[in-house]
Short mmCIF file of C-alpha atoms in Angstrom, two decimals:
data_model
loop_
_atom_site.label_atom_id
_atom_site.label_comp_id
_atom_site.label_asym_id
_atom_site.label_seq_id
_atom_site.Cartn_x
_atom_site.Cartn_y
_atom_site.Cartn_z
CA UNK A 1 2.56 37.31 -17.75
CA UNK A 2 6.27 37.46 -18.75
CA UNK A 3 7.43 34.69 -20.99
CA UNK A 4 9.56 32.09 -19.25
CA UNK A 5 9.46 28.75 -17.49
CA UNK A 6 6.61 27.88 -15.20
CA UNK A 7 7.39 27.12 -11.54
CA UNK A 8 8.20 23.51 -10.75
CA UNK A 9 5.27 21.41 -9.67
CA UNK A 10 2.77 23.94 -11.08
CA UNK A 11 2.90 23.21 -14.85
CA UNK A 12 0.25 21.00 -16.26
CA UNK A 13 -1.33 20.05 -19.48
CA UNK A 14 -4.86 18.94 -20.20
CA UNK A 15 -5.32 15.91 -22.38
CA UNK A 16 -8.39 14.62 -24.17
CA UNK A 17 -10.98 13.35 -21.72
CA UNK A 18 -10.27 16.10 -19.26
CA UNK A 19 -7.16 14.40 -17.91
CA UNK A 20 -4.65 16.90 -16.54
CA UNK A 21 -0.95 15.91 -16.24
CA UNK A 22 0.48 17.53 -13.13
CA UNK A 23 2.36 16.68 -10.01
CA UNK A 24 -0.85 16.56 -7.97
CA UNK A 25 -2.74 14.37 -10.43
CA UNK A 26 0.07 11.86 -10.82
CA UNK A 27 0.59 11.71 -7.02
CA UNK A 28 -3.16 11.07 -6.66
CA UNK A 29 -2.74 8.04 -8.83
CA UNK A 30 -0.14 6.45 -6.62
CA UNK A 31 -2.58 4.30 -4.60
CA UNK A 32 -3.25 2.36 -7.74
CA UNK A 33 0.21 0.92 -7.52
CA UNK A 34 -0.97 -0.81 -4.41
CA UNK A 35 -3.86 -2.29 -6.39
CA UNK A 36 -1.54 -3.61 -9.10
CA UNK A 37 0.88 -5.06 -6.53
CA UNK A 38 -2.03 -6.76 -4.72
CA UNK A 39 -3.35 -8.38 -7.88
CA UNK A 40 0.14 -9.62 -8.75
CA UNK A 41 0.49 -11.03 -5.23
CA UNK A 42 -2.75 -12.90 -5.67
CA UNK A 43 -1.35 -14.40 -8.88
CA UNK A 44 1.88 -15.34 -7.13
CA UNK A 45 0.10 -17.12 -4.26
CA UNK A 46 -2.14 -19.02 -6.65
CA UNK A 47 -5.40 -17.41 -5.60
CA UNK A 48 -5.78 -16.09 -9.15
CA UNK A 49 -4.57 -18.34 -11.95
CA UNK A 50 -4.66 -16.70 -15.36
CA UNK A 51 -3.57 -18.79 -18.39
CA UNK A 52 -0.11 -18.01 -19.76
CA UNK A 53 3.35 -17.46 -18.45
CA UNK A 54 4.98 -14.79 -16.26
CA UNK A 55 4.57 -12.07 -18.88
CA UNK A 56 0.83 -12.64 -19.11
CA UNK A 57 0.62 -12.51 -15.29
CA UNK A 58 2.53 -9.30 -15.01
CA UNK A 59 0.57 -7.69 -17.86
CA UNK A 60 -2.73 -8.73 -16.36
CA UNK A 61 -1.82 -7.35 -12.96
CA UNK A 62 -0.17 -4.07 -13.84
CA UNK A 63 -1.49 -3.12 -17.27
CA UNK A 64 -5.00 -4.12 -16.26
CA UNK A 65 -4.72 -1.94 -13.16
CA UNK A 66 -3.33 0.93 -15.23
CA UNK A 67 -6.25 0.76 -17.61
CA UNK A 68 -8.76 0.77 -14.76
CA UNK A 69 -6.96 3.74 -13.18
CA UNK A 70 -7.10 5.64 -16.45
CA UNK A 71 -10.83 5.09 -16.65
CA UNK A 72 -11.22 6.24 -13.05
CA UNK A 73 -9.13 9.31 -13.95
CA UNK A 74 -11.47 10.26 -16.71
CA UNK A 75 -14.49 9.78 -14.43
CA UNK A 76 -12.81 11.89 -11.72
CA UNK A 77 -12.30 14.69 -14.30
CA UNK A 78 -16.02 14.54 -15.18
CA UNK A 79 -16.92 14.69 -11.52
CA UNK A 80 -14.59 17.66 -11.09
CA UNK A 81 -16.16 19.48 -14.00
CA UNK A 82 -19.59 19.07 -12.57
CA UNK A 83 -18.90 19.66 -8.92
CA UNK A 84 -15.97 22.05 -9.01
CA UNK A 85 -13.82 19.85 -6.73
CA UNK A 86 -10.21 19.23 -7.82
CA UNK A 87 -9.85 16.16 -10.01
CA UNK A 88 -7.21 14.85 -7.62
CA UNK A 89 -9.74 14.47 -4.79
CA UNK A 90 -12.10 11.81 -6.28
CA UNK A 91 -9.07 10.22 -8.03
CA UNK A 92 -7.16 9.82 -4.79
CA UNK A 93 -10.23 8.70 -2.83
CA UNK A 94 -11.10 6.07 -5.42
CA UNK A 95 -7.51 4.80 -5.41
CA UNK A 96 -7.29 4.62 -1.60
CA UNK A 97 -10.52 2.70 -1.37
CA UNK A 98 -9.49 0.27 -4.16
CA UNK A 99 -6.09 -0.17 -2.51
CA UNK A 100 -7.68 -0.90 0.87
CA UNK A 101 -9.97 -3.53 -0.60
CA UNK A 102 -7.13 -5.10 -2.62
CA UNK A 103 -4.79 -5.33 0.37
CA UNK A 104 -7.64 -6.74 2.51
CA UNK A 105 -8.21 -9.49 -0.05
CA UNK A 106 -4.48 -10.41 -0.09
CA UNK A 107 -4.23 -10.51 3.71
CA UNK A 108 -7.34 -12.70 3.88
CA UNK A 109 -5.58 -15.37 1.77
CA UNK A 110 -2.87 -16.02 4.41
CA UNK A 111 -3.09 -19.60 5.66
CA UNK A 112 -1.14 -18.96 8.82
CA UNK A 113 -0.06 -15.96 10.89
CA UNK A 114 0.76 -12.78 9.09
CA UNK A 115 4.45 -12.01 9.05
CA UNK A 116 4.36 -8.27 9.53
CA UNK A 117 7.61 -7.50 11.28
CA UNK A 118 10.12 -7.58 8.48
CA UNK A 119 7.95 -6.12 5.71
CA UNK A 120 6.90 -3.22 7.97
CA UNK A 121 10.53 -2.73 8.98
CA UNK A 122 11.45 -2.56 5.34
CA UNK A 123 8.84 0.08 4.65
CA UNK A 124 9.95 2.07 7.72
CA UNK A 125 13.55 1.73 6.67
CA UNK A 126 12.67 2.96 3.20
CA UNK A 127 11.12 6.12 4.65
CA UNK A 128 14.29 6.83 6.58
CA UNK A 129 16.54 6.03 3.67
CA UNK A 130 14.50 8.22 1.31
CA UNK A 131 14.63 11.13 3.76
CA UNK A 132 18.42 10.81 4.04
CA UNK A 133 19.14 10.50 0.30
CA UNK A 134 16.67 13.29 -0.46
CA UNK A 135 18.32 15.59 2.14
CA UNK A 136 21.73 14.91 0.69
CA UNK A 137 20.53 15.49 -2.85
CA UNK A 138 18.83 18.73 -1.82
CA UNK A 139 22.00 19.93 -0.15
CA UNK A 140 24.12 19.14 -3.19
CA UNK A 141 21.69 20.04 -5.97
CA UNK A 142 18.65 21.91 -4.60
CA UNK A 143 17.56 22.80 -8.13
CA UNK A 144 17.05 19.05 -8.85
CA UNK A 145 14.81 18.37 -5.86
CA UNK A 146 12.84 21.61 -6.53
CA UNK A 147 12.21 20.66 -10.12
CA UNK A 148 11.18 16.96 -9.61
CA UNK A 149 9.17 17.82 -6.48
CA UNK A 150 7.03 15.37 -4.62
CA UNK A 151 6.80 13.00 -7.56
CA UNK A 152 10.58 12.73 -7.66
CA UNK A 153 10.66 11.96 -3.96
CA UNK A 154 8.03 9.21 -4.61
CA UNK A 155 10.14 7.82 -7.40
CA UNK A 156 13.14 7.63 -5.08
CA UNK A 157 11.03 6.05 -2.39
CA UNK A 158 9.73 3.42 -4.80
CA UNK A 159 13.18 2.42 -6.00
CA UNK A 160 14.51 2.18 -2.46
CA UNK A 161 11.47 0.20 -1.40
CA UNK A 162 11.99 -2.34 -4.23
CA UNK A 163 15.70 -2.63 -3.37
CA UNK A 164 15.25 -3.03 0.37
CA UNK A 165 12.33 -5.41 0.22
CA UNK A 166 14.23 -7.51 -2.34
CA UNK A 167 17.21 -7.70 0.05
CA UNK A 168 14.92 -8.76 2.92
CA UNK A 169 13.24 -11.35 0.71
CA UNK A 170 16.61 -12.83 -0.33
CA UNK A 171 18.53 -12.68 2.96
CA UNK A 172 15.72 -13.07 5.52
CA UNK A 173 12.97 -15.17 3.90
CA UNK A 174 15.00 -17.12 1.34
CA UNK A 175 12.98 -16.00 -1.72
CA UNK A 176 14.64 -16.04 -5.16
CA UNK A 177 15.04 -13.10 -7.58
CA UNK A 178 13.25 -13.30 -10.87
CA UNK A 179 14.78 -10.34 -12.70
CA UNK A 180 17.96 -11.46 -14.52
CA UNK A 181 20.00 -8.25 -14.02
CA UNK A 182 19.05 -7.99 -10.29
CA UNK A 183 19.92 -11.67 -9.91
CA UNK A 184 23.39 -11.08 -11.33
CA UNK A 185 24.01 -8.23 -8.88
CA UNK A 186 22.77 -10.36 -5.94
CA UNK A 187 24.97 -13.31 -7.00
CA UNK A 188 27.96 -11.04 -7.31
CA UNK A 189 27.38 -9.68 -3.81
CA UNK A 190 27.02 -13.23 -2.50
CA UNK A 191 30.58 -13.96 -3.64
CA UNK A 192 32.04 -10.92 -1.81
CA UNK A 193 33.79 -11.25 1.59
CA UNK A 194 31.02 -9.11 3.08
CA UNK A 195 28.34 -11.73 2.36
CA UNK A 196 28.45 -13.37 5.80
CA UNK A 197 28.00 -10.02 7.50
CA UNK A 198 25.77 -8.10 5.10
CA UNK A 199 24.08 -10.80 3.07
CA UNK A 200 23.72 -10.69 -0.70
CA UNK A 201 20.92 -8.18 -1.28
CA UNK A 202 22.59 -4.98 -0.01
CA UNK A 203 24.45 -4.24 -3.28
CA UNK A 204 21.20 -4.19 -5.24
CA UNK A 205 19.84 -1.59 -2.84
CA UNK A 206 22.89 0.52 -3.32
CA UNK A 207 22.67 0.22 -7.07
CA UNK A 208 19.01 1.15 -7.09
CA UNK A 209 19.65 4.17 -4.86
CA UNK A 210 22.43 5.36 -7.12
CA UNK A 211 20.34 4.83 -10.30
CA UNK A 212 17.35 6.58 -8.82
CA UNK A 213 19.42 9.70 -7.88
CA UNK A 214 20.92 9.62 -11.35
CA UNK A 215 17.54 9.47 -13.00
CA UNK A 216 16.15 12.32 -10.91
CA UNK A 217 19.25 14.36 -11.83
CA UNK A 218 18.68 13.56 -15.53
CA UNK A 219 14.95 14.22 -15.50
CA UNK A 220 15.11 17.52 -13.65
CA UNK A 221 15.67 19.42 -16.84
CA UNK A 222 13.01 17.44 -18.66
CA UNK A 223 10.44 18.41 -16.07
CA UNK A 224 11.42 22.05 -16.50
CA UNK A 225 11.54 22.10 -20.27
CA UNK A 226 8.73 19.68 -21.16
CA UNK A 227 6.58 19.20 -17.95
CA UNK A 228 4.21 16.63 -19.47
CA UNK A 229 6.97 14.27 -20.68
CA UNK A 230 9.12 14.81 -17.67
CA UNK A 231 6.31 14.24 -15.15
CA UNK A 232 5.16 11.06 -16.99
CA UNK A 233 8.67 9.73 -16.94
CA UNK A 234 8.93 10.44 -13.25
CA UNK A 235 5.65 8.70 -12.66
CA UNK A 236 6.93 5.70 -14.61
CA UNK A 237 10.12 5.50 -12.48
CA UNK A 238 7.94 5.67 -9.37
CA UNK A 239 5.62 2.98 -10.60
CA UNK A 240 8.31 0.46 -11.57
CA UNK A 241 9.71 0.76 -8.07
CA UNK A 242 6.54 0.95 -6.01
CA UNK A 243 4.80 -1.91 -7.81
CA UNK A 244 7.47 -4.62 -7.23
CA UNK A 245 8.33 -3.23 -3.78
CA UNK A 246 4.75 -3.30 -2.50
CA UNK A 247 4.19 -6.71 -4.17
CA UNK A 248 7.21 -8.04 -2.27
CA UNK A 249 5.93 -6.61 1.04
CA UNK A 250 2.50 -8.20 0.60
CA UNK A 251 3.97 -11.53 -0.62
CA UNK A 252 6.29 -11.76 2.39
CA UNK A 253 3.40 -11.08 4.73
CA UNK A 254 1.17 -13.91 3.52
CA UNK A 255 3.37 -16.42 1.70
CA UNK A 256 6.17 -18.87 2.49
CA UNK A 257 9.13 -19.39 0.10
CA UNK A 258 8.52 -22.04 -2.47
#
């Protein structure tokens, strides 16, 4: 085979334990963000009460879930070696089942009626927003969307989900924002003349959308030149958006502002 760069989305590298870093394997891991978000929601609603402060809670929810997902990944690789099925299949199936159980547990903790309308509208709006932004990016820089592939689209979706659900939580449900930088942006927007019409969360969504596009633009070359590092960075961007976004959606469904 002639020497050169591998096609985008095809390159992969096998790590110890049979773990293969590729677009497909990392996408198959995405249901585990639902598990982490669900565990964090259970902490926030008081169903689970670990000792320690906020940092301990976040670590227990997301790092604990990441460790479990890694163990399942290794197990899926062993199953794949013995059965011949792609590693992504048992990995995705296990993640989907775990996510379904975790979401079911969260929903079962609701003391009153489930508030589905706004969270589901936020998720639907995120799909639309992602499609629009992705189409514009593909028209302007098709090389970027080709290189980052489906994982890049998921990263964009995750960041938009976090931004839109945060805006809904602030302007519709009256929740507060915990992240200092996000809170500064929200407070700045609240002082603008547009606050009465647009609320105070819209600016955070715009900032997150712009940053997400910038990150995809920046990481496109990394995915091409060093697929393992580039793909892992894309997965991290996706996770830090999907986790908080999904957590917000679940929290808004079952909880009332404190």
